[in-house]
DNA sequence: CCTAGAATGAGAATCGTTCTCGTTAACTAT
DNA sequence: ATAGTTAACGAGAACGATTCTCATTCTAGG
């Protein structure tokens, strides 16, 4: 999704929740849209042009989370990383480096995603559940750490 | 696995790591073996008969984690919950109820697990990673909440 | 413009977790 | 069993990520 349609979608969602889509909130959405994976508050603050106080950044993230614009990702102990929700970015999975802790998005080929989907359906049904979503996280060594 | 064989396995592993299997460490392993799901330090401390100082409990958990006797499970923001490692309990996946938050183990059939394994290998290789582990979490409504 | 309510920023406070260091318990060799 | 050596423990301080407070600054509407 381009930047303009993204902002339009986000604004519509925030207005529904009676919150304003301010400069600071746009900046966070932009930073997350530019990121190849989930980012923590500390990681975001260095990528953003105008310096943002952490207290404001955390508040912004929790406002965005409340409106389901961003979703927290809890792969690293003691740190919450955020990414745009899948209704904005599309469904994807994650790779987590066991050495340096980096988290990167993995987009599956349609064939692989179908394979995962049908496997998840089969597994869940066998266990007696109705699946609405799934999360596949692959751990290992990233290119840097290999 | 019964309690006695469990302790024998854990002791062997700890001795390999030049670490003693003390009374306090046994108590934590017992508490986790009795738990129907991952438990945080704060949750464990109320479960255990003799009161354990949090500083000791945290140290015990990190010692056990270092020897791969327990693994952290990071489903809740800001809290680490621990469970016995899969070589003690068997490889399994998790189902997470989007309504009540319950986390339940899912054991795959050998066929399904092989399918997941090969899919993970293919996905990771295509993205340029060397996978050492994977985690598949299925979200949906549990039997209670359906 | 004015004004009321919302958002922001600086810093204090909180909370889970880790660290420090003096004391205690566990293994080893006698 | 005893003594010596070292690892483990416990109490509290310290730490880091996050949240809270509150005074100030924006912003949308009138
Ligand atoms: Mn992602
Ligand atoms: Mn998928
Ligand atoms: Zn890495
Ligand atoms: Zn449920």
Short mmCIF file of C-alpha atoms (C1' of nucleotides) and ligand atoms in Angstrom, two decimals:
data_model
loop_
_atom_site.label_atom_id
_atom_site.label_comp_id
_atom_site.label_asym_id
_atom_site.label_seq_id
_atom_site.Cartn_x
_atom_site.Cartn_y
_atom_site.Cartn_z
CA UNK A 1 0.00 0.00 0.00
CA UNK A 2 1.30 3.48 -0.85
CA UNK A 3 1.74 6.10 1.82
CA UNK A 4 -1.32 8.18 0.93
CA UNK A 5 -3.88 5.35 0.90
CA UNK A 6 -2.31 4.00 4.08
CA UNK A 7 -2.80 7.30 5.88
CA UNK A 8 -6.34 7.50 4.57
CA UNK A 9 -7.16 4.05 5.95
CA UNK A 10 -5.54 4.78 9.29
CA UNK A 11 -7.26 8.12 9.63
CA UNK A 12 -10.62 6.56 8.93
CA UNK A 13 -10.00 4.00 11.64
CA UNK A 14 -8.79 6.55 14.19
CA UNK A 15 -11.72 8.87 13.53
CA UNK A 16 -14.02 5.92 14.22
CA UNK A 17 -12.33 5.70 17.60
CA UNK A 18 -12.68 9.45 18.24
CA UNK A 19 -8.98 10.14 18.23
CA UNK A 20 -7.08 12.58 16.07
CA UNK A 21 -4.59 11.60 13.43
CA UNK A 22 -1.87 14.04 14.44
CA UNK A 23 1.59 14.76 13.04
CA UNK A 24 3.28 12.56 15.64
CA UNK A 25 0.95 9.65 14.95
CA UNK A 26 1.48 9.96 11.21
CA UNK A 27 5.23 9.91 11.79
CA UNK A 28 4.99 6.65 13.71
CA UNK A 29 2.81 5.05 11.05
CA UNK A 30 5.31 6.18 8.40
CA UNK A 31 8.23 4.77 10.35
CA UNK A 32 6.48 1.43 10.79
CA UNK A 33 5.49 1.35 7.12
CA UNK A 34 9.15 1.79 6.19
CA UNK A 35 10.34 -0.96 8.53
CA UNK A 36 11.11 -4.45 7.21
CA UNK A 37 9.94 -5.90 10.53
CA UNK A 38 8.45 -5.04 13.92
CA UNK A 39 10.16 -2.19 15.75
CA UNK A 40 10.41 -1.31 19.43
CA UNK A 41 9.96 2.21 20.73
CA UNK A 42 13.72 2.52 21.15
CA UNK A 43 14.33 1.29 17.61
CA UNK A 44 11.73 3.64 16.17
CA UNK A 45 13.10 6.71 17.88
CA UNK A 46 16.42 6.46 16.02
CA UNK A 47 14.82 6.00 12.60
CA UNK A 48 12.53 9.00 12.92
CA UNK A 49 13.67 12.36 11.60
CA UNK A 50 12.38 14.74 14.26
CA UNK A 51 13.35 13.41 17.66
CA UNK A 52 10.31 12.09 19.52
CA UNK A 53 10.20 11.87 23.32
CA UNK A 54 9.82 8.28 24.46
CA UNK A 55 6.88 9.15 26.66
CA UNK A 56 5.02 10.49 23.64
CA UNK A 57 6.08 7.61 21.44
CA UNK A 58 4.80 5.05 23.92
CA UNK A 59 1.52 6.89 24.24
CA UNK A 60 1.17 7.07 20.47
CA UNK A 61 1.83 3.35 20.14
CA UNK A 62 -0.78 2.48 22.73
CA UNK A 63 -3.34 4.75 21.06
CA UNK A 64 -2.62 3.08 17.72
CA UNK A 65 -2.81 -0.33 19.33
CA UNK A 66 -6.19 0.47 20.86
CA UNK A 67 -7.53 1.21 17.40
CA UNK A 68 -5.93 -1.93 15.96
CA UNK A 69 -3.69 0.09 13.67
CA UNK A 70 -0.58 -1.50 15.14
CA UNK A 71 -0.05 -4.84 16.82
CA UNK A 72 2.59 -5.68 19.42
CA UNK A 73 4.97 -8.50 18.67
CA UNK A 74 6.47 -10.20 21.71
CA UNK A 75 9.39 -12.23 20.47
CA UNK A 76 12.09 -10.72 22.68
CA UNK A 77 12.05 -10.86 26.45
CA UNK A 78 11.24 -7.51 28.00
CA UNK A 79 10.75 -5.63 24.73
CA UNK A 80 7.56 -5.01 22.77
CA UNK A 81 7.96 -4.44 19.07
CA UNK A 82 5.15 -3.06 16.97
CA UNK A 83 4.08 -3.49 13.39
CA UNK A 84 1.17 -2.31 11.29
CA UNK A 85 -1.80 -4.64 11.64
CA UNK A 86 -2.31 -7.21 8.91
CA UNK A 87 -5.46 -5.51 7.59
CA UNK A 88 -3.02 -2.78 6.47
CA UNK A 89 0.01 -4.80 5.40
CA UNK A 90 -1.28 -8.21 4.47
CA UNK A 91 -0.67 -11.50 6.19
CA UNK A 92 2.95 -12.54 6.75
CA UNK A 93 5.22 -14.50 9.07
CA UNK A 94 8.42 -13.84 11.03
CA UNK A 95 11.97 -14.97 11.25
CA UNK A 96 13.76 -14.48 14.57
CA UNK A 97 17.55 -14.65 14.89
CA UNK A 98 18.53 -16.67 17.95
CA UNK A 99 21.85 -14.89 18.08
CA UNK A 100 21.19 -11.17 17.65
CA UNK A 101 17.43 -11.12 18.22
CA UNK A 102 16.58 -9.48 14.91
CA UNK A 103 13.02 -9.97 13.71
CA UNK A 104 12.27 -9.89 9.99
CA UNK A 105 9.09 -10.31 8.00
CA UNK A 106 8.71 -13.33 5.78
CA UNK A 107 6.17 -13.23 2.99
CA UNK A 108 5.25 -16.68 1.82
CA UNK A 109 4.59 -17.56 -1.77
CA UNK A 110 0.90 -18.13 -2.40
CA UNK A 111 1.64 -21.84 -2.72
CA UNK A 112 3.39 -22.01 0.63
CA UNK A 113 0.76 -19.89 2.35
CA UNK A 114 -1.94 -22.18 1.03
CA UNK A 115 0.01 -25.14 2.34
CA UNK A 116 0.29 -23.52 5.77
CA UNK A 117 -3.37 -22.58 5.74
CA UNK A 118 -4.64 -26.04 4.92
CA UNK A 119 -2.23 -27.57 7.41
CA UNK A 120 -3.46 -25.20 10.12
CA UNK A 121 -7.05 -26.03 9.26
CA UNK A 122 -6.37 -29.73 9.48
CA UNK A 123 -4.43 -29.44 12.75
CA UNK A 124 -7.01 -27.23 14.42
CA UNK A 125 -9.94 -29.32 13.31
CA UNK A 126 -8.24 -32.47 14.56
CA UNK A 127 -7.73 -30.76 17.95
CA UNK A 128 -11.30 -29.53 18.00
CA UNK A 129 -10.73 -25.84 17.40
CA UNK A 130 -11.98 -23.29 14.91
CA UNK A 131 -8.95 -21.38 13.67
CA UNK A 132 -9.33 -17.71 12.82
CA UNK A 133 -5.67 -16.85 12.47
CA UNK A 134 -2.20 -18.33 12.77
CA UNK A 135 1.34 -17.25 13.47
CA UNK A 136 4.38 -19.11 12.21
CA UNK A 137 7.69 -18.03 13.66
CA UNK A 138 10.90 -19.49 12.37
CA UNK A 139 13.97 -19.27 14.58
CA UNK A 140 17.56 -19.62 13.46
CA UNK A 141 20.63 -17.65 12.45
CA UNK A 142 20.22 -14.58 10.27
CA UNK A 143 22.56 -13.80 7.38
CA UNK A 144 24.69 -11.59 9.62
CA UNK A 145 25.05 -14.15 12.38
CA UNK A 146 25.33 -17.31 10.29
CA UNK B 1 7.09 -38.48 32.13
CA UNK B 2 6.90 -39.38 35.85
CA UNK B 3 8.51 -37.22 38.48
CA UNK B 4 11.47 -39.51 39.18
CA UNK B 5 12.60 -39.97 35.56
CA UNK B 6 12.05 -36.26 34.97
CA UNK B 7 14.39 -35.35 37.82
CA UNK B 8 16.93 -37.90 36.59
CA UNK B 9 16.93 -36.35 33.11
CA UNK B 10 17.15 -32.81 34.43
CA UNK B 11 19.95 -33.70 36.83
CA UNK B 12 21.95 -35.32 34.05
CA UNK B 13 21.56 -32.19 31.93
CA UNK B 14 22.51 -29.85 34.75
CA UNK B 15 25.57 -31.92 35.70
CA UNK B 16 26.68 -31.67 32.07
CA UNK B 17 26.56 -27.93 32.52
CA UNK B 18 28.54 -28.08 35.78
CA UNK B 19 25.56 -26.91 37.75
CA UNK B 20 24.08 -28.49 40.88
CA UNK B 21 20.55 -29.81 41.02
CA UNK B 22 19.61 -28.28 44.35
CA UNK B 23 16.46 -28.42 46.43
CA UNK B 24 15.28 -25.04 45.12
CA UNK B 25 15.82 -26.04 41.51
CA UNK B 26 13.96 -29.30 42.01
CA UNK B 27 11.07 -27.38 43.51
CA UNK B 28 10.82 -25.17 40.42
CA UNK B 29 10.96 -28.15 38.06
CA UNK B 30 8.23 -29.82 40.12
CA UNK B 31 6.06 -26.74 40.03
CA UNK B 32 6.43 -26.45 36.26
CA UNK B 33 5.76 -30.16 35.75
CA UNK B 34 2.53 -29.74 37.72
CA UNK B 35 1.44 -26.67 35.75
CA UNK B 36 -1.13 -27.01 32.98
CA UNK B 37 0.61 -24.18 31.14
CA UNK B 38 3.56 -21.77 31.21
CA UNK B 39 4.03 -19.92 34.50
CA UNK B 40 5.66 -16.61 35.37
CA UNK B 41 7.93 -16.13 38.37
CA UNK B 42 5.14 -14.37 40.22
CA UNK B 43 2.71 -17.17 39.41
CA UNK B 44 5.16 -19.85 40.48
CA UNK B 45 5.90 -18.26 43.82
CA UNK B 46 2.29 -18.64 44.99
CA UNK B 47 2.17 -22.24 43.77
CA UNK B 48 5.20 -23.39 45.70
CA UNK B 49 4.93 -24.67 49.25
CA UNK B 50 8.03 -23.14 50.82
CA UNK B 51 8.17 -19.46 49.99
CA UNK B 52 10.95 -18.69 47.53
CA UNK B 53 12.54 -15.24 47.25
CA UNK B 54 11.96 -13.75 43.84
CA UNK B 55 15.65 -13.03 43.37
CA UNK B 56 16.41 -16.72 43.85
CA UNK B 57 13.52 -17.82 41.69
CA UNK B 58 14.62 -15.62 38.82
CA UNK B 59 18.17 -16.90 39.14
CA UNK B 60 16.95 -20.49 39.19
CA UNK B 61 14.85 -19.92 36.10
CA UNK B 62 17.76 -18.39 34.21
CA UNK B 63 20.04 -21.26 35.23
CA UNK B 64 17.46 -23.76 34.05
CA UNK B 65 16.99 -21.79 30.85
CA UNK B 66 20.74 -21.75 30.24
CA UNK B 67 20.78 -25.53 30.42
CA UNK B 68 17.71 -25.72 28.19
CA UNK B 69 15.63 -27.33 30.91
CA UNK B 70 13.01 -24.59 30.66
CA UNK B 71 12.10 -22.20 27.88
CA UNK B 72 10.40 -18.82 28.16
CA UNK B 73 7.06 -18.27 26.53
CA UNK B 74 6.34 -14.65 25.69
CA UNK B 75 2.62 -14.35 25.16
CA UNK B 76 1.92 -11.47 27.56
CA UNK B 77 3.49 -8.03 27.35
CA UNK B 78 6.12 -7.47 30.02
CA UNK B 79 5.92 -10.93 31.57
CA UNK B 80 7.97 -14.03 30.82
CA UNK B 81 6.31 -17.37 31.51
CA UNK B 82 8.31 -20.57 31.57
CA UNK B 83 7.60 -24.17 30.66
CA UNK B 84 9.70 -27.32 30.60
CA UNK B 85 11.66 -27.65 27.36
CA UNK B 86 10.34 -29.83 24.58
CA UNK B 87 13.02 -32.52 24.98
CA UNK B 88 11.34 -33.19 28.34
CA UNK B 89 7.71 -32.75 27.37
CA UNK B 90 7.74 -33.45 23.61
CA UNK B 91 7.48 -31.03 20.71
CA UNK B 92 4.16 -29.32 20.54
CA UNK B 93 2.44 -26.20 19.33
CA UNK B 94 0.04 -23.80 20.95
CA UNK B 95 -3.53 -22.85 20.50
CA UNK B 96 -4.48 -19.43 21.86
CA UNK B 97 -8.09 -18.53 22.46
CA UNK B 98 -8.81 -15.02 21.21
CA UNK B 99 -11.69 -14.73 23.65
CA UNK B 100 -10.48 -16.02 27.03
CA UNK B 101 -6.72 -16.02 26.44
CA UNK B 102 -6.28 -19.67 27.29
CA UNK B 103 -3.14 -21.31 25.92
CA UNK B 104 -3.36 -25.01 25.19
CA UNK B 105 -0.82 -27.42 23.83
CA UNK B 106 -1.41 -29.02 20.46
CA UNK B 107 0.43 -32.20 19.61
CA UNK B 108 0.64 -32.85 15.87
CA UNK B 109 0.49 -36.22 14.22
CA UNK B 110 3.89 -37.32 12.90
CA UNK B 111 2.63 -36.74 9.38
CA UNK B 112 1.51 -33.20 10.09
CA UNK B 113 4.68 -32.40 11.99
CA UNK B 114 6.78 -33.61 9.07
CA UNK B 115 4.74 -31.43 6.77
CA UNK B 116 5.33 -28.41 9.00
CA UNK B 117 9.04 -29.21 9.23
CA UNK B 118 9.60 -29.45 5.51
CA UNK B 119 7.49 -26.36 4.90
CA UNK B 120 9.55 -24.42 7.45
CA UNK B 121 12.77 -25.61 5.84
CA UNK B 122 11.59 -24.53 2.41
CA UNK B 123 10.33 -21.14 3.59
CA UNK B 124 13.48 -20.37 5.55
CA UNK B 125 15.81 -21.45 2.79
CA UNK B 126 13.94 -19.35 0.27
CA UNK B 127 14.34 -16.33 2.56
CA UNK B 128 18.03 -17.09 3.13
CA UNK B 129 17.92 -18.37 6.68
CA UNK B 130 19.04 -21.49 8.49
CA UNK B 131 16.13 -22.63 10.64
CA UNK B 132 16.84 -24.31 13.96
CA UNK B 133 13.36 -24.25 15.40
CA UNK B 134 9.82 -23.16 14.68
CA UNK B 135 6.73 -22.13 16.54
CA UNK B 136 3.24 -22.42 15.15
CA UNK B 137 0.54 -20.66 17.12
CA UNK B 138 -3.04 -21.09 16.08
CA UNK B 139 -5.56 -18.52 17.24
CA UNK B 140 -9.28 -18.98 17.42
CA UNK B 141 -12.10 -19.86 19.78
CA UNK B 142 -11.57 -22.65 22.28
CA UNK B 143 -14.26 -25.23 23.03
CA UNK B 144 -15.47 -23.19 26.00
CA UNK B 145 -15.78 -19.96 24.06
CA UNK B 146 -16.99 -21.31 20.72
"C1'" DC C 1 -10.04 34.99 17.11
"C1'" DC C 2 -11.73 32.26 21.53
"C1'" DT C 3 -12.35 28.43 23.96
"C1'" DA C 4 -12.77 23.68 25.43
"C1'" DG C 5 -10.91 19.49 24.94
"C1'" DA C 6 -7.12 16.63 23.13
"C1'" DA C 7 -2.32 15.89 22.55
"C1'" DT C 8 2.33 16.62 23.91
"C1'" DG C 9 6.79 16.61 26.65
"C1'" DA C 10 9.61 16.40 30.75
"C1'" DG C 11 10.32 13.97 34.46
"C1'" DA C 12 8.74 11.01 38.27
"C1'" DA C 13 6.96 6.64 39.27
"C1'" DT C 14 6.16 1.75 38.48
"C1'" DC C 15 7.15 -2.94 37.72
"C1'" DG C 16 9.41 -7.00 36.15
"C1'" DT C 17 13.85 -8.49 36.23
"C1'" DT C 18 18.93 -8.49 37.20
"C1'" DC C 19 22.90 -7.47 40.06
"C1'" DT C 20 25.77 -7.24 44.39
"C1'" DC C 21 27.56 -9.08 48.16
"C1'" DG C 22 27.54 -11.18 52.63
"C1'" DT C 23 25.79 -15.67 54.32
"C1'" DT C 24 24.60 -20.52 53.83
"C1'" DA C 25 24.49 -25.01 51.78
"C1'" DA C 26 26.61 -28.72 48.98
"C1'" DC C 27 30.32 -31.44 47.16
"C1'" DT C 28 35.33 -33.37 47.93
"C1'" DA C 29 39.13 -34.97 50.07
"C1'" DT C 30 40.87 -36.22 54.12
"C1'" DA D 1 32.12 -37.65 59.87
"C1'" DT D 2 35.00 -33.11 59.38
"C1'" DA D 3 37.06 -29.39 57.25
"C1'" DG D 4 37.92 -26.87 53.24
"C1'" DT D 5 36.43 -25.16 48.90
"C1'" DT D 6 33.17 -23.38 46.04
"C1'" DA D 7 28.55 -22.94 44.30
"C1'" DA D 8 24.07 -21.43 45.61
"C1'" DC D 9 21.13 -18.53 48.17
"C1'" DG D 10 18.67 -14.26 50.10
"C1'" DA D 11 18.00 -9.45 50.99
"C1'" DG D 12 18.02 -5.43 49.05
"C1'" DA D 13 19.83 -2.15 45.67
"C1'" DA D 14 19.98 -1.21 40.92
"C1'" DC D 15 18.32 -1.38 36.27
"C1'" DG D 16 15.57 -0.81 31.99
"C1'" DA D 17 11.30 -0.74 29.62
"C1'" DT D 18 7.09 1.21 30.10
"C1'" DT D 19 3.45 4.07 32.25
"C1'" DC D 20 1.84 8.00 34.79
"C1'" DT D 21 1.35 12.99 36.11
"C1'" DC D 22 0.67 17.39 35.16
"C1'" DA D 23 1.84 21.71 33.22
"C1'" DT D 24 2.02 23.47 28.53
"C1'" DT D 25 0.85 23.46 23.61
"C1'" DC D 26 -2.02 22.36 19.82
"C1'" DT D 27 -6.46 21.89 17.26
"C1'" DA D 28 -11.10 21.77 15.83
"C1'" DG D 29 -15.43 24.31 16.15
"C1'" DG D 30 -18.08 28.14 17.18
MN1 LIG E 1 5.82 -8.56 10.70
MN1 LIG E 2 0.36 -17.92 7.19
ZN1 LIG E 3 21.31 -12.36 13.80
ZN1 LIG E 4 -11.54 -19.52 25.23
#
